[in-house]
Amino acid sequence: PRQPPDERRRHVPAGQARPEERAAVHGGVFWSRGLEEQVPRGFSEAQAAAWLEAARGARVVALERGGCGRSSNRLARFADGTRACVRYGINPEQIQGEALSYYLARLLGLQRHVPPLALARVETRGAQWAQVQEELRAAHWTEGSVVSLTRWLPNLTDVVVPAPWRSEDGHLRPLRGAGSELANRSQAELVDLVQWTDLILFDYLTANFDRLVSNLFSLQWDPRVMQRATSNLHRGPGGALVFLDNEAGLVHGYRVAGMWDKYNEPLLQSVCVFRERTARRVLELHRGQDAAARLLRLYRHHEPRFPELAALADPHAQLLQRRLDFLAKHILHCKAKYGRRPGT
């Protein structure tokens, strides 16, 4: 029997997109809702809460070198068998930057891409570290230092800059909803680009120079660097991009922003299509002019060791707001230039 018209409209064969989901972009500058729904879920709020609780009471039974970035970091094993990356900063501002970047990601709704993080204090006489005294001495960690704990993530794979965004000379070409870069791209490629545009916004706001910006810097010596793996960016088994090692963000990154913004700003301006939810959060923080206050409230609410690391200094709090304002103006510029009114 023939289905009623509304039933025929709703029924879509498996693997086939509805007509309204086939368009990659709506309104000229926003990724389609169909694409957004296909972005892998990554880390959830529930996982973040569970990790904070577990890491806070965990007893470390082993500390090993390797698998967690810099040589001063360690791969820890908890008594229940869970493994975690323990990041020890060369100076406290690196752990401060890591923690602030994580909570900024949550404030922006990007927590699915940043591994849940908890802070711990290195106390050789404390119960948490009692079984790894020799390993602590070998690591040369300062007593009382604050370290970050993130769950160790197995089976991560490297990621390179997507082809639609990369020109033959290695530089980035503008990515616009109105351009030809998105034509004839597979659904998987488009879902990837949705995640990359969030990454570019996040790294601009945090002034993180230790990911794609470092690749851009290296172009002057290595014209093929953009075809190689991007630093501190991986793909999880479920397909979500994972933004790792964000310790250069917000604090150290802000101190040296003048040196790196000649790469960071063109990188941001190469993107003129956005996830609508992310753009909405940015515009809200721009209108409220209270980004640093909201960030610190979120951080203080979730992290018991918040008082043990310095808060965002006033000049850096002001710089965060200025960067949000710059980003908001960029989004509005793209809307004015490429946005389409309903029915056009």
Coordinates of C-alpha atoms in Angstrom, one line a residue:
P1 CA 0.0 0.0 0.0
R2 CA 1.1 3.5 -0.7
Q3 CA 2.3 5.5 2.3
P4 CA 0.7 8.8 3.3
P5 CA 2.7 11.7 1.9
D6 CA 4.1 12.6 5.4
E7 CA 5.3 9.0 5.9
R8 CA 6.9 8.9 2.5
R9 CA 8.7 12.1 3.3
R10 CA 10.1 10.7 6.6
H11 CA 11.2 7.3 5.2
V12 CA 14.8 7.4 3.9
P13 CA 16.7 4.3 2.7
A14 CA 19.6 3.3 5.0
G15 CA 22.7 5.3 4.3
Q16 CA 21.0 7.9 2.1
A17 CA 20.8 11.5 3.3
R18 CA 17.5 13.4 3.2
P19 CA 17.6 16.3 0.7
E20 CA 17.9 18.8 3.5
E21 CA 20.9 17.0 4.9
R22 CA 22.7 16.8 1.5
A23 CA 23.6 20.5 1.5
A24 CA 26.8 20.9 3.5
V25 CA 26.0 24.4 4.6
H26 CA 22.9 26.4 5.5
G27 CA 22.6 30.1 5.6
G28 CA 25.8 30.5 3.7
V29 CA 28.1 30.2 6.7
F30 CA 26.9 27.4 9.0
W31 CA 27.4 23.7 8.7
S32 CA 24.2 21.8 8.1
R33 CA 22.4 20.2 11.0
G34 CA 22.6 16.9 9.2
L35 CA 26.4 17.1 9.2
E36 CA 26.6 18.3 12.8
E37 CA 24.5 15.3 13.9
Q38 CA 27.1 13.0 12.3
V39 CA 30.1 14.4 14.2
P40 CA 31.4 11.6 16.5
R41 CA 30.4 12.2 20.1
G42 CA 33.8 12.1 21.7
F43 CA 34.0 12.8 25.4
S44 CA 30.7 13.5 27.3
E45 CA 29.9 15.5 30.4
A46 CA 29.2 12.3 32.3
Q47 CA 32.6 11.0 31.4
A48 CA 34.2 14.3 32.6
A49 CA 32.4 14.1 35.9
A50 CA 33.3 10.4 36.4
W51 CA 37.0 11.0 35.6
L52 CA 37.2 13.9 38.1
E53 CA 35.8 11.7 40.8
A54 CA 38.0 8.6 39.9
A55 CA 41.2 10.5 39.5
R56 CA 40.8 12.4 42.7
G57 CA 40.7 9.2 44.8
A58 CA 43.0 7.0 42.6
R59 CA 46.1 5.4 44.0
V60 CA 49.0 5.4 41.6
V61 CA 50.8 2.0 41.5
A62 CA 53.2 2.6 38.6
L63 CA 54.8 5.5 36.7
E64 CA 56.4 4.8 33.4
R65 CA 58.2 6.9 30.7
G66 CA 56.8 7.3 27.3
G67 CA 53.4 7.5 25.8
C68 CA 52.4 10.9 27.2
G69 CA 54.4 13.5 25.3
R70 CA 57.3 15.4 26.9
S71 CA 60.0 13.5 28.7
S72 CA 59.0 15.0 32.1
N73 CA 55.5 13.5 31.8
R74 CA 54.6 10.0 32.9
L75 CA 52.2 7.2 32.1
A76 CA 50.5 6.2 35.4
R77 CA 48.7 3.1 36.3
F78 CA 46.1 3.3 39.0
A79 CA 45.3 0.5 41.5
D80 CA 42.2 -0.5 39.5
G81 CA 44.2 -0.9 36.3
T82 CA 43.2 2.4 34.7
R83 CA 46.0 4.2 32.9
A84 CA 46.4 8.0 32.9
C85 CA 48.8 10.6 31.5
V86 CA 50.4 12.7 34.2
R87 CA 51.6 16.0 32.8
Y88 CA 54.3 17.8 34.8
G89 CA 54.9 21.3 33.6
I90 CA 58.4 22.7 33.2
N91 CA 56.8 25.6 35.0
P92 CA 53.3 25.9 36.6
E93 CA 51.8 28.0 33.8
Q94 CA 51.8 25.0 31.5
I95 CA 49.5 23.0 33.8
Q96 CA 47.5 26.2 34.4
G97 CA 47.2 26.6 30.6
E98 CA 46.2 23.0 30.2
A99 CA 43.4 23.3 32.8
L100 CA 42.1 26.7 31.6
S101 CA 42.1 25.4 28.0
Y102 CA 40.0 22.4 29.0
Y103 CA 37.4 24.5 30.8
L104 CA 37.3 27.0 28.0
A105 CA 36.5 24.1 25.7
R106 CA 33.6 23.2 28.0
L107 CA 32.4 26.8 28.1
L108 CA 32.4 26.8 24.2
G109 CA 30.6 23.4 24.0
L110 CA 33.8 21.7 22.6
Q111 CA 34.4 19.3 25.4
R112 CA 33.8 16.3 23.1
H113 CA 37.2 17.0 21.7
V114 CA 39.3 17.6 24.8
P115 CA 40.1 14.7 27.2
P116 CA 38.6 15.1 30.7
L117 CA 41.1 16.5 33.1
A118 CA 41.7 16.5 36.8
L119 CA 44.4 18.1 38.9
A120 CA 46.5 16.4 41.6
R121 CA 49.3 17.5 43.9
V122 CA 52.6 15.6 44.1
E123 CA 52.9 14.6 47.7
T124 CA 55.4 11.9 48.5
R125 CA 53.9 11.3 51.9
G126 CA 50.3 11.3 50.5
A127 CA 48.3 8.1 49.9
Q128 CA 47.9 8.8 46.2
W129 CA 51.6 8.4 45.5
A130 CA 52.7 6.1 48.3
Q131 CA 53.5 3.2 46.1
V132 CA 55.7 5.1 43.5
Q133 CA 58.3 6.7 45.7
E134 CA 61.3 5.6 43.6
E135 CA 59.6 6.6 40.4
L136 CA 58.9 10.1 41.8
R137 CA 62.5 10.5 42.8
A138 CA 63.6 9.4 39.3
A139 CA 61.2 11.8 37.7
H140 CA 62.7 14.8 39.6
W141 CA 59.3 16.3 40.2
T142 CA 59.2 19.0 42.8
E143 CA 57.3 18.2 46.0
G144 CA 54.0 20.0 46.1
S145 CA 53.8 20.5 42.3
V146 CA 50.3 20.4 40.7
V147 CA 50.1 18.0 37.8
S148 CA 47.2 17.2 35.4
L149 CA 45.7 13.7 35.0
T150 CA 43.9 12.7 31.8
R151 CA 42.8 9.2 30.9
W152 CA 45.4 7.5 28.6
L153 CA 43.8 7.1 25.2
P154 CA 44.8 4.0 23.2
N155 CA 44.5 3.5 19.5
L156 CA 44.8 7.1 18.5
T157 CA 45.8 7.8 14.9
D158 CA 47.6 10.8 13.3
V159 CA 45.7 13.5 11.4
V160 CA 46.7 15.7 8.4
V161 CA 45.1 18.9 7.2
P162 CA 42.1 18.0 5.0
A163 CA 42.6 18.3 1.2
P164 CA 39.8 20.9 0.5
W165 CA 41.6 23.4 2.7
R166 CA 45.2 22.8 1.5
S167 CA 46.6 24.3 -1.6
E168 CA 49.4 22.8 -3.7
D169 CA 52.1 25.1 -2.2
G170 CA 51.1 23.9 1.3
H171 CA 49.4 27.1 2.4
L172 CA 45.8 27.1 3.4
R173 CA 43.1 28.4 1.0
P174 CA 39.9 30.0 2.2
L175 CA 37.2 27.5 3.3
R176 CA 33.8 29.0 2.6
G177 CA 30.3 27.6 2.4
A178 CA 29.9 29.6 -0.8
G179 CA 33.1 28.4 -2.4
S180 CA 33.9 25.3 -4.6
E181 CA 36.1 23.7 -1.9
L182 CA 33.1 21.7 -0.5
A183 CA 31.8 20.5 -3.8
N184 CA 31.9 16.7 -4.5
R185 CA 33.3 16.0 -1.1
S186 CA 32.2 12.8 0.7
Q187 CA 30.1 12.9 3.8
A188 CA 33.1 11.7 5.9
E189 CA 35.3 14.5 4.5
L190 CA 32.7 17.1 5.4
V191 CA 32.2 15.7 8.9
D192 CA 36.0 16.0 9.4
L193 CA 35.9 19.7 8.2
V194 CA 33.2 20.5 10.8
Q195 CA 35.6 19.4 13.5
W196 CA 38.6 21.2 12.0
T197 CA 36.7 24.5 11.9
D198 CA 36.0 24.1 15.7
L199 CA 39.7 23.4 16.2
I200 CA 40.8 26.6 14.4
L201 CA 38.4 28.7 16.5
F202 CA 39.6 27.1 19.7
D203 CA 43.3 27.5 18.9
Y204 CA 42.8 31.1 18.0
L205 CA 41.1 31.8 21.3
T206 CA 43.7 30.1 23.3
A207 CA 46.6 31.4 21.2
N208 CA 47.9 27.9 21.0
F209 CA 51.0 27.9 18.8
D210 CA 51.8 24.2 19.3
R211 CA 49.5 22.6 16.8
L212 CA 48.7 23.8 13.3
V213 CA 50.4 27.2 13.8
S214 CA 53.8 25.4 14.3
N215 CA 53.2 23.6 10.9
L216 CA 52.6 26.9 9.2
F217 CA 55.7 28.3 10.8
S218 CA 57.7 25.3 9.4
L219 CA 56.5 25.9 5.8
Q220 CA 59.5 28.2 5.3
W221 CA 61.8 25.2 5.6
D222 CA 59.5 22.3 4.8
P223 CA 57.1 22.9 1.9
R224 CA 55.4 19.5 2.5
V225 CA 54.8 19.9 6.2
M226 CA 51.0 20.3 5.7
Q227 CA 51.0 16.8 4.2
R228 CA 52.3 15.4 7.5
A229 CA 50.7 14.7 10.8
T230 CA 49.5 17.7 12.7
S231 CA 51.1 18.2 16.1
N232 CA 49.0 17.4 19.2
L233 CA 46.0 16.4 17.1
H234 CA 44.8 12.8 16.8
R235 CA 41.7 10.8 15.8
G236 CA 40.0 8.6 18.4
P237 CA 38.7 5.1 17.5
G238 CA 35.2 6.5 17.1
G239 CA 36.4 9.1 14.6
A240 CA 36.3 12.2 16.7
L241 CA 39.3 14.6 16.6
V242 CA 41.1 14.8 19.9
F243 CA 42.8 18.1 20.8
L244 CA 45.8 16.9 23.0
D245 CA 48.4 18.8 25.0
N246 CA 46.8 22.2 25.3
E247 CA 49.4 23.5 27.8
A248 CA 50.5 26.2 25.4
G249 CA 47.1 27.8 25.6
L250 CA 45.8 30.9 27.4
V251 CA 48.8 31.6 29.6
H252 CA 52.1 30.8 27.9
G253 CA 50.4 31.3 24.5
Y254 CA 49.1 34.7 25.6
R255 CA 52.6 35.8 26.7
V256 CA 54.0 35.2 23.3
A257 CA 50.9 35.9 21.2
G258 CA 52.6 38.9 19.5
M259 CA 55.1 36.4 18.0
W260 CA 52.6 33.9 16.7
D261 CA 49.5 35.9 15.8
K262 CA 50.9 36.6 12.3
Y263 CA 50.1 32.9 11.8
N264 CA 47.1 32.5 14.1
E265 CA 45.0 35.4 12.6
P266 CA 45.4 34.3 8.9
L267 CA 44.6 30.8 10.0
L268 CA 41.3 32.0 11.6
Q269 CA 40.5 34.1 8.6
S270 CA 40.9 31.1 6.3
V271 CA 37.6 29.8 7.8
C272 CA 34.3 31.3 6.9
V273 CA 32.0 28.4 7.7
F274 CA 31.2 27.4 11.3
R275 CA 29.3 25.1 13.5
E276 CA 26.3 27.1 14.4
R277 CA 26.3 26.1 18.1
T278 CA 29.9 27.2 18.5
A279 CA 29.3 30.5 16.7
R280 CA 26.3 31.1 19.0
R281 CA 28.4 30.6 22.1
V282 CA 31.1 32.9 20.8
L283 CA 28.6 35.7 20.1
E284 CA 27.0 35.2 23.5
L285 CA 30.4 35.6 25.2
H286 CA 31.1 38.7 23.0
R287 CA 27.8 40.3 24.0
G288 CA 28.2 39.5 27.7
Q289 CA 31.8 40.8 27.9
D290 CA 32.3 38.4 30.8
A291 CA 34.2 35.5 29.3
A292 CA 37.0 35.3 31.9
A293 CA 34.5 35.5 34.8
R294 CA 32.4 32.7 33.3
L295 CA 35.4 30.6 32.6
L296 CA 36.7 30.9 36.1
R297 CA 33.3 30.1 37.6
L298 CA 33.1 26.9 35.6
Y299 CA 36.7 25.9 36.6
R300 CA 36.1 26.7 40.3
H301 CA 32.8 24.8 40.4
H302 CA 34.3 21.5 38.9
E303 CA 37.9 21.5 40.1
P304 CA 38.6 21.3 43.8
R305 CA 42.3 22.2 43.3
F306 CA 41.4 25.4 41.5
P307 CA 42.9 27.6 44.2
E308 CA 46.3 25.8 43.9
L309 CA 47.1 27.3 40.5
A310 CA 47.0 31.0 39.8
A311 CA 43.8 32.3 38.2
L312 CA 43.9 34.0 34.8
A313 CA 45.8 37.3 35.3
D314 CA 43.9 40.4 34.5
P315 CA 45.9 41.2 31.3
H316 CA 45.2 37.7 30.1
A317 CA 41.5 37.9 31.0
Q318 CA 41.3 41.0 28.9
L319 CA 43.1 39.4 26.1
L320 CA 40.7 36.4 26.1
Q321 CA 37.8 38.9 25.8
R322 CA 39.5 40.8 23.0
R323 CA 40.1 37.5 21.1
L324 CA 36.5 36.5 21.5
D325 CA 35.5 40.0 20.2
F326 CA 37.8 39.6 17.2
L327 CA 36.4 36.2 16.5
A328 CA 32.8 37.4 16.8
K329 CA 33.5 40.2 14.4
H330 CA 35.0 37.6 12.0
I331 CA 31.8 35.5 12.2
L332 CA 29.6 38.5 11.6
H333 CA 31.8 39.6 8.7
C334 CA 31.4 36.1 7.1
K335 CA 27.6 36.3 7.6
A336 CA 27.4 39.7 6.0
K337 CA 29.6 38.6 3.0
Y338 CA 28.3 35.1 2.4
G339 CA 25.2 34.7 4.5
R340 CA 21.9 33.9 2.7
R341 CA 18.5 35.1 3.9
P342 CA 15.8 32.5 4.1
G343 CA 14.3 31.9 0.6
T344 CA 17.4 33.1 -1.3

